[in-house]
Amino acid sequence: MVPLGVVYLAEYLINQGIVELIYFPTLTWMNHDDQYRWYQLVYQVGVFVSRSSIAVFTIKHLWVLPILQCAAFVFLLTVAMYHYIPSIWIIFVTIAFEGLLGGFAFANTFYKILIEVEECYQEFAMGLTSIASSLGITISGLVSIPLHNALCKS
């Protein structure tokens, strides 16, 4: 429950407060709006692939996912602040990774509930976990507005 909430907090902080500010003005084949749309497409592909991965493999140590997602957040935050990455392709890979982590956290958390929690408690556990993910998204929405504004001022 907590790993999923933290993953979603970092993930949605990236999507709502940071990614729009990562722009490569020297690209002649893609303007700012197009870059943002491509970021979102790459992110959604990552989410789709990872949510579909349960049939192939599972992740037992869910605690790793929020650490990696927070690292992605810090990396993209510094990119938005200092613009030190020379290529949009590095950002595409990072955003795909962000989407993969979010999807892995979602799919594996609910899968773990399904196989580890007694059947009589599964519905409650899934409901509580859904609240944790929604709380992470909501908090990120509240934090991303001042974060975005602060980044724009710096």
Coordinates of N, CA and C in Angstrom, one line a residue:
M1 N 0.8 -1.2 0.0 CA 0.0 0.0 0.0 C 0.9 1.3 0.0
V2 N 1.8 1.4 0.9 CA 2.7 2.5 1.0 C 3.6 2.7 -0.3
P3 N 4.2 1.6 -0.7 CA 5.0 1.7 -1.9 C 4.2 2.2 -3.1
L4 N 3.0 1.8 -3.3 CA 2.2 2.2 -4.4 C 1.9 3.7 -4.3
G5 N 1.5 4.2 -3.1 CA 1.2 5.6 -2.8 C 2.4 6.5 -3.1
V6 N 3.6 6.0 -2.7 CA 4.8 6.8 -2.9 C 5.2 6.8 -4.4
V7 N 5.0 5.7 -5.1 CA 5.3 5.7 -6.5 C 4.4 6.6 -7.2
Y8 N 3.1 6.6 -6.9 CA 2.1 7.5 -7.6 C 2.4 8.9 -7.2
L9 N 2.8 9.2 -6.0 CA 3.1 10.6 -5.6 C 4.3 11.1 -6.5
A10 N 5.4 10.4 -6.6 CA 6.5 10.8 -7.4 C 6.1 10.9 -8.9
E11 N 5.4 9.9 -9.3 CA 5.0 9.8 -10.7 C 4.2 11.0 -11.2
Y12 N 3.2 11.3 -10.4 CA 2.3 12.4 -10.8 C 2.9 13.8 -10.5
L13 N 3.9 13.9 -9.6 CA 4.6 15.1 -9.5 C 5.4 15.3 -10.8
I14 N 6.0 14.3 -11.3 CA 6.7 14.4 -12.6 C 5.8 14.8 -13.7
N15 N 4.7 14.1 -13.8 CA 3.8 14.4 -14.9 C 3.0 15.7 -14.8
Q16 N 2.7 16.1 -13.6 CA 1.9 17.4 -13.5 C 2.7 18.6 -13.2
G17 N 3.9 18.5 -12.7 CA 4.7 19.6 -12.3 C 6.0 19.9 -13.0
I18 N 6.5 18.8 -13.6 CA 7.9 18.9 -14.1 C 8.1 18.8 -15.6
V19 N 7.5 17.7 -16.2 CA 7.7 17.4 -17.5 C 7.5 18.5 -18.5
E20 N 6.4 19.3 -18.3 CA 6.1 20.4 -19.2 C 7.3 21.4 -19.3
L21 N 8.1 21.4 -18.3 CA 9.2 22.4 -18.3 C 10.5 21.9 -18.9
I22 N 10.5 20.6 -19.3 CA 11.7 20.1 -20.0 C 11.5 20.2 -21.5
Y23 N 12.2 21.1 -22.0 CA 12.0 21.5 -23.4 C 13.4 21.7 -24.1
F24 N 13.4 21.2 -25.3 CA 14.6 21.2 -26.2 C 14.3 22.2 -27.3
P25 N 14.7 23.5 -27.2 CA 14.3 24.5 -28.2 C 15.1 24.3 -29.5
T26 N 16.2 23.6 -29.4 CA 17.0 23.4 -30.7 C 16.5 22.4 -31.6
L27 N 15.5 21.6 -31.2 CA 14.9 20.6 -32.1 C 14.1 21.3 -33.1
T28 N 14.4 21.1 -34.4 CA 13.7 21.7 -35.5 C 12.5 20.9 -35.9
W29 N 12.5 19.6 -35.6 CA 11.4 18.8 -36.0 C 10.3 18.6 -35.0
M30 N 10.4 19.2 -33.8 CA 9.4 19.0 -32.8 C 9.4 20.3 -31.9
N31 N 8.2 21.0 -31.9 CA 8.1 22.1 -31.0 C 7.8 21.7 -29.6
H32 N 7.6 22.7 -28.7 CA 7.4 22.5 -27.3 C 6.1 21.6 -27.0
D33 N 5.0 22.0 -27.7 CA 3.8 21.2 -27.5 C 3.9 19.8 -28.0
D34 N 4.6 19.6 -29.1 CA 4.8 18.2 -29.6 C 5.7 17.4 -28.6
Q35 N 6.7 18.0 -28.1 CA 7.6 17.3 -27.1 C 6.8 16.9 -25.9
Y36 N 5.9 17.7 -25.4 CA 5.1 17.3 -24.3 C 4.2 16.2 -24.6
R37 N 3.5 16.2 -25.8 CA 2.7 15.1 -26.2 C 3.4 13.8 -26.3
W38 N 4.6 13.9 -26.9 CA 5.5 12.7 -27.0 C 5.9 12.2 -25.6
Y39 N 6.2 13.1 -24.7 CA 6.5 12.6 -23.3 C 5.3 11.8 -22.8
Q40 N 4.1 12.3 -23.0 CA 2.9 11.6 -22.4 C 2.7 10.3 -23.1
L41 N 2.9 10.3 -24.4 CA 2.7 9.0 -25.2 C 3.7 8.0 -24.7
V42 N 5.0 8.4 -24.5 CA 6.0 7.4 -24.1 C 5.7 6.9 -22.7
Y43 N 5.2 7.8 -21.8 CA 4.8 7.5 -20.4 C 3.7 6.4 -20.5
Q44 N 2.7 6.7 -21.3 CA 1.5 5.8 -21.3 C 1.9 4.4 -21.9
V45 N 2.8 4.4 -22.8 CA 3.3 3.1 -23.4 C 4.0 2.3 -22.3
G46 N 4.8 3.0 -21.5 CA 5.5 2.4 -20.4 C 4.5 1.8 -19.4
V47 N 3.5 2.6 -19.0 CA 2.4 2.1 -18.1 C 1.7 0.9 -18.7
F48 N 1.3 0.9 -19.9 CA 0.6 -0.2 -20.6 C 1.4 -1.5 -20.6
V49 N 2.7 -1.3 -21.0 CA 3.6 -2.5 -21.0 C 3.7 -3.1 -19.6
S50 N 4.0 -2.3 -18.6 CA 4.3 -2.9 -17.3 C 3.0 -3.4 -16.6
R51 N 1.9 -2.8 -16.9 CA 0.6 -3.3 -16.3 C 0.3 -4.7 -16.9
S52 N 0.8 -4.9 -18.1 CA 0.5 -6.2 -18.8 C 1.5 -7.2 -18.5
S53 N 2.5 -6.9 -17.7 CA 3.6 -7.8 -17.5 C 3.4 -8.9 -16.4
I54 N 2.4 -8.9 -15.7 CA 2.2 -9.9 -14.6 C 2.2 -11.3 -15.1
A55 N 1.7 -11.5 -16.3 CA 1.7 -12.9 -16.9 C 3.1 -13.4 -17.2
V56 N 4.1 -12.5 -17.3 CA 5.4 -12.8 -17.7 C 6.3 -12.9 -16.5
F57 N 6.3 -11.9 -15.6 CA 7.1 -12.0 -14.4 C 6.4 -11.1 -13.3
T58 N 6.8 -11.3 -12.1 CA 6.3 -10.5 -11.0 C 7.5 -9.9 -10.2
I59 N 7.3 -8.8 -9.5 CA 8.3 -8.1 -8.7 C 7.9 -8.4 -7.2
K60 N 8.8 -9.1 -6.5 CA 8.5 -9.5 -5.1 C 8.8 -8.3 -4.1
H61 N 9.9 -7.6 -4.4 CA 10.3 -6.5 -3.5 C 9.8 -5.2 -4.0
L62 N 8.5 -4.9 -3.6 CA 7.9 -3.7 -4.0 C 8.5 -2.4 -3.5
W63 N 9.3 -2.5 -2.4 CA 9.9 -1.3 -1.8 C 11.0 -0.7 -2.8
V64 N 11.5 -1.5 -3.7 CA 12.4 -1.0 -4.7 C 11.8 0.1 -5.6
L65 N 10.5 -0.1 -5.9 CA 9.9 0.7 -6.9 C 9.8 2.2 -6.5
P66 N 9.3 2.5 -5.3 CA 9.3 3.9 -4.9 C 10.7 4.6 -4.8
I67 N 11.7 3.8 -4.5 CA 13.1 4.3 -4.5 C 13.5 4.8 -5.9
L68 N 13.2 3.9 -6.8 CA 13.6 4.2 -8.2 C 12.7 5.3 -8.8
Q69 N 11.4 5.4 -8.4 CA 10.6 6.4 -8.9 C 11.0 7.8 -8.3
C70 N 11.4 7.8 -7.0 CA 11.8 9.0 -6.4 C 13.1 9.5 -7.1
A71 N 14.0 8.5 -7.4 CA 15.2 8.9 -8.1 C 14.9 9.5 -9.5
A72 N 13.9 8.9 -10.2 CA 13.5 9.5 -11.5 C 13.0 10.9 -11.3
F73 N 12.2 11.1 -10.2 CA 11.7 12.4 -9.9 C 12.8 13.4 -9.6
V74 N 13.8 13.1 -8.8 CA 14.9 14.0 -8.5 C 15.7 14.3 -9.8
F75 N 15.9 13.2 -10.6 CA 16.7 13.4 -11.9 C 15.9 14.4 -12.8
L76 N 14.6 14.2 -13.0 CA 13.9 15.1 -13.9 C 13.7 16.5 -13.3
L77 N 13.6 16.6 -12.0 CA 13.5 17.9 -11.3 C 14.8 18.7 -11.6
T78 N 15.9 18.0 -11.5 CA 17.2 18.7 -11.7 C 17.3 19.1 -13.2
V79 N 16.8 18.3 -14.1 CA 16.8 18.6 -15.5 C 16.0 19.8 -15.8
A80 N 14.8 19.9 -15.2 CA 13.9 21.0 -15.3 C 14.6 22.3 -14.8
M81 N 15.3 22.2 -13.7 CA 16.0 23.3 -13.1 C 17.2 23.8 -13.8
Y82 N 18.0 22.9 -14.3 CA 19.3 23.2 -14.8 C 19.5 22.9 -16.3
H83 N 18.6 22.2 -16.9 CA 18.7 22.0 -18.4 C 20.0 21.4 -18.9
Y84 N 20.5 20.4 -18.2 CA 21.9 19.9 -18.5 C 21.9 18.7 -19.4
I85 N 20.7 18.1 -19.7 CA 20.7 16.9 -20.6 C 20.7 17.4 -22.1
P86 N 21.6 16.9 -22.9 CA 21.8 17.3 -24.2 C 20.8 16.7 -25.3
S87 N 20.1 15.7 -24.9 CA 19.3 14.9 -25.9 C 17.9 14.6 -25.3
I88 N 16.9 14.8 -26.2 CA 15.5 14.5 -25.8 C 15.4 12.9 -25.6
W89 N 16.2 12.2 -26.3 CA 16.1 10.7 -26.2 C 16.4 10.2 -24.7
I90 N 17.3 10.9 -24.0 CA 17.5 10.5 -22.6 C 16.3 10.8 -21.8
I91 N 15.6 11.9 -22.1 CA 14.3 12.2 -21.4 C 13.3 11.1 -21.8
F92 N 13.2 10.8 -23.0 CA 12.2 9.7 -23.4 C 12.5 8.4 -22.7
V93 N 13.7 8.0 -22.5 CA 14.0 6.8 -21.8 C 13.6 6.9 -20.3
T94 N 13.9 8.1 -19.8 CA 13.6 8.3 -18.3 C 12.1 8.3 -18.1
I95 N 11.3 8.9 -19.0 CA 9.9 8.9 -18.9 C 9.3 7.6 -19.1
A96 N 9.8 6.8 -20.1 CA 9.4 5.4 -20.3 C 9.6 4.6 -19.0
F97 N 10.8 4.8 -18.4 CA 11.1 4.1 -17.1 C 10.1 4.5 -16.0
E98 N 9.8 5.8 -15.9 CA 8.8 6.3 -15.0 C 7.5 5.6 -15.2
G99 N 7.0 5.5 -16.4 CA 5.8 4.8 -16.7 C 5.8 3.3 -16.3
L100 N 6.9 2.7 -16.7 CA 7.1 1.3 -16.3 C 7.0 1.1 -14.8
L101 N 7.7 1.9 -14.0 CA 7.7 1.8 -12.6 C 6.2 1.9 -12.0
G102 N 5.5 2.9 -12.5 CA 4.1 3.1 -12.1 C 3.3 1.9 -12.4
G103 N 3.4 1.4 -13.6 CA 2.6 0.2 -14.0 C 3.0 -1.0 -13.2
F104 N 4.3 -1.2 -13.0 CA 4.8 -2.3 -12.2 C 4.3 -2.3 -10.8
A105 N 4.3 -1.1 -10.2 CA 3.8 -0.9 -8.8 C 2.3 -1.2 -8.7
F106 N 1.6 -0.7 -9.7 CA 0.1 -1.0 -9.7 C -0.2 -2.5 -9.8
A107 N 0.3 -3.1 -10.9 CA 0.0 -4.5 -11.2 C 0.5 -5.4 -10.1
N108 N 1.8 -5.2 -9.6 CA 2.3 -6.1 -8.6 C 1.8 -6.0 -7.2
T109 N 1.3 -4.7 -6.9 CA 0.7 -4.5 -5.6 C -0.6 -5.3 -5.5
F110 N -1.4 -5.1 -6.5 CA -2.7 -5.8 -6.5 C -2.6 -7.3 -6.7
Y111 N -1.6 -7.7 -7.5 CA -1.3 -9.2 -7.6 C -0.8 -9.8 -6.3
K112 N 0.0 -9.0 -5.6 CA 0.5 -9.5 -4.3 C -0.7 -9.6 -3.3
I113 N -1.6 -8.7 -3.3 CA -2.8 -8.8 -2.5 C -3.6 -10.1 -2.8
L114 N -3.7 -10.3 -4.1 CA -4.5 -11.5 -4.6 C -3.9 -12.8 -4.1
I115 N -2.6 -12.9 -4.1 CA -1.9 -14.2 -3.7 C -1.6 -14.3 -2.3
E116 N -1.4 -13.2 -1.5 CA -0.9 -13.2 -0.2 C -1.9 -12.9 0.9
V117 N -3.0 -12.3 0.6 CA -4.0 -11.9 1.6 C -5.1 -12.9 1.5
E118 N -5.6 -13.3 2.7 CA -6.7 -14.2 2.8 C -7.9 -13.7 2.0
E119 N -8.6 -14.6 1.4 CA -9.7 -14.2 0.6 C -10.8 -13.3 1.3
C120 N -11.0 -13.6 2.5 CA -12.0 -12.8 3.2 C -11.6 -11.3 3.5
Y121 N -10.3 -11.0 3.3 CA -9.7 -9.7 3.5 C -9.3 -9.0 2.2
Q122 N -9.4 -9.7 1.1 CA -8.9 -9.2 -0.1 C -9.6 -7.9 -0.6
E123 N -10.9 -7.9 -0.5 CA -11.7 -6.7 -0.9 C -11.3 -5.5 -0.1
F124 N -11.2 -5.7 1.2 CA -10.8 -4.6 2.1 C -9.4 -4.1 1.7
A125 N -8.4 -5.0 1.5 CA -7.1 -4.7 1.2 C -7.0 -3.9 -0.1
M126 N -7.8 -4.4 -1.1 CA -7.7 -3.7 -2.4 C -8.3 -2.3 -2.3
G127 N -9.4 -2.2 -1.5 CA -10.0 -0.8 -1.3 C -9.0 0.1 -0.6
L128 N -8.3 -0.4 0.4 CA -7.4 0.4 1.1 C -6.2 0.8 0.2
T129 N -5.8 -0.1 -0.6 CA -4.7 0.2 -1.5 C -5.1 1.2 -2.5
S130 N -6.3 1.1 -3.0 CA -6.8 2.1 -4.0 C -6.9 3.5 -3.3
I131 N -7.2 3.6 -2.0 CA -7.1 4.9 -1.3 C -5.7 5.4 -1.3
A132 N -4.8 4.5 -1.1 CA -3.3 4.9 -1.0 C -2.9 5.5 -2.3
S133 N -3.3 4.8 -3.4 CA -2.9 5.4 -4.7 C -3.5 6.7 -5.0
S134 N -4.8 6.8 -4.7 CA -5.6 8.0 -4.9 C -5.0 9.2 -4.1
L135 N -4.6 8.8 -2.8 CA -4.0 9.8 -2.0 C -2.7 10.3 -2.5
G136 N -1.9 9.4 -3.1 CA -0.6 9.8 -3.7 C -0.8 10.8 -4.9
I137 N -1.8 10.5 -5.7 CA -2.2 11.3 -6.8 C -2.7 12.7 -6.4
T138 N -3.5 12.7 -5.4 CA -4.1 13.9 -4.9 C -3.1 14.8 -4.2
I139 N -2.2 14.2 -3.4 CA -1.1 15.0 -2.8 C -0.2 15.6 -3.9
S140 N 0.1 14.8 -4.9 CA 1.0 15.3 -6.0 C 0.3 16.4 -6.7
G141 N -1.0 16.4 -6.9 CA -1.7 17.5 -7.5 C -1.6 18.8 -6.7
L142 N -1.7 18.6 -5.4 CA -1.6 19.8 -4.6 C -0.2 20.4 -4.5
V143 N 0.8 19.5 -4.6 CA 2.2 19.9 -4.5 C 2.7 20.4 -5.8
S144 N 2.2 19.8 -6.9 CA 2.7 20.1 -8.2 C 2.5 21.6 -8.7
I145 N 1.4 22.2 -8.2 CA 1.1 23.6 -8.6 C 2.2 24.5 -8.1
P146 N 2.4 24.5 -6.7 CA 3.5 25.4 -6.3 C 4.9 25.0 -6.8
L147 N 5.1 23.7 -7.0 CA 6.4 23.2 -7.5 C 6.6 23.8 -8.9
H148 N 5.6 23.7 -9.7 CA 5.7 24.2 -11.1 C 5.9 25.7 -11.1
N149 N 5.2 26.4 -10.3 CA 5.3 27.8 -10.2 C 6.7 28.2 -9.7
A150 N 7.2 27.5 -8.7 CA 8.6 27.8 -8.2 C 9.6 27.6 -9.3
L151 N 9.5 26.5 -10.1 CA 10.4 26.2 -11.1 C 10.4 27.2 -12.2
C152 N 9.2 27.7 -12.5 CA 9.0 28.8 -13.6 C 9.7 30.1 -13.1
K153 N 9.7 30.4 -11.8 CA 10.3 31.6 -11.3 C 11.8 31.5 -11.3
S154 N 12.3 30.3 -11.2 CA 13.8 30.2 -11.0 C 14.5 30.2 -12.3

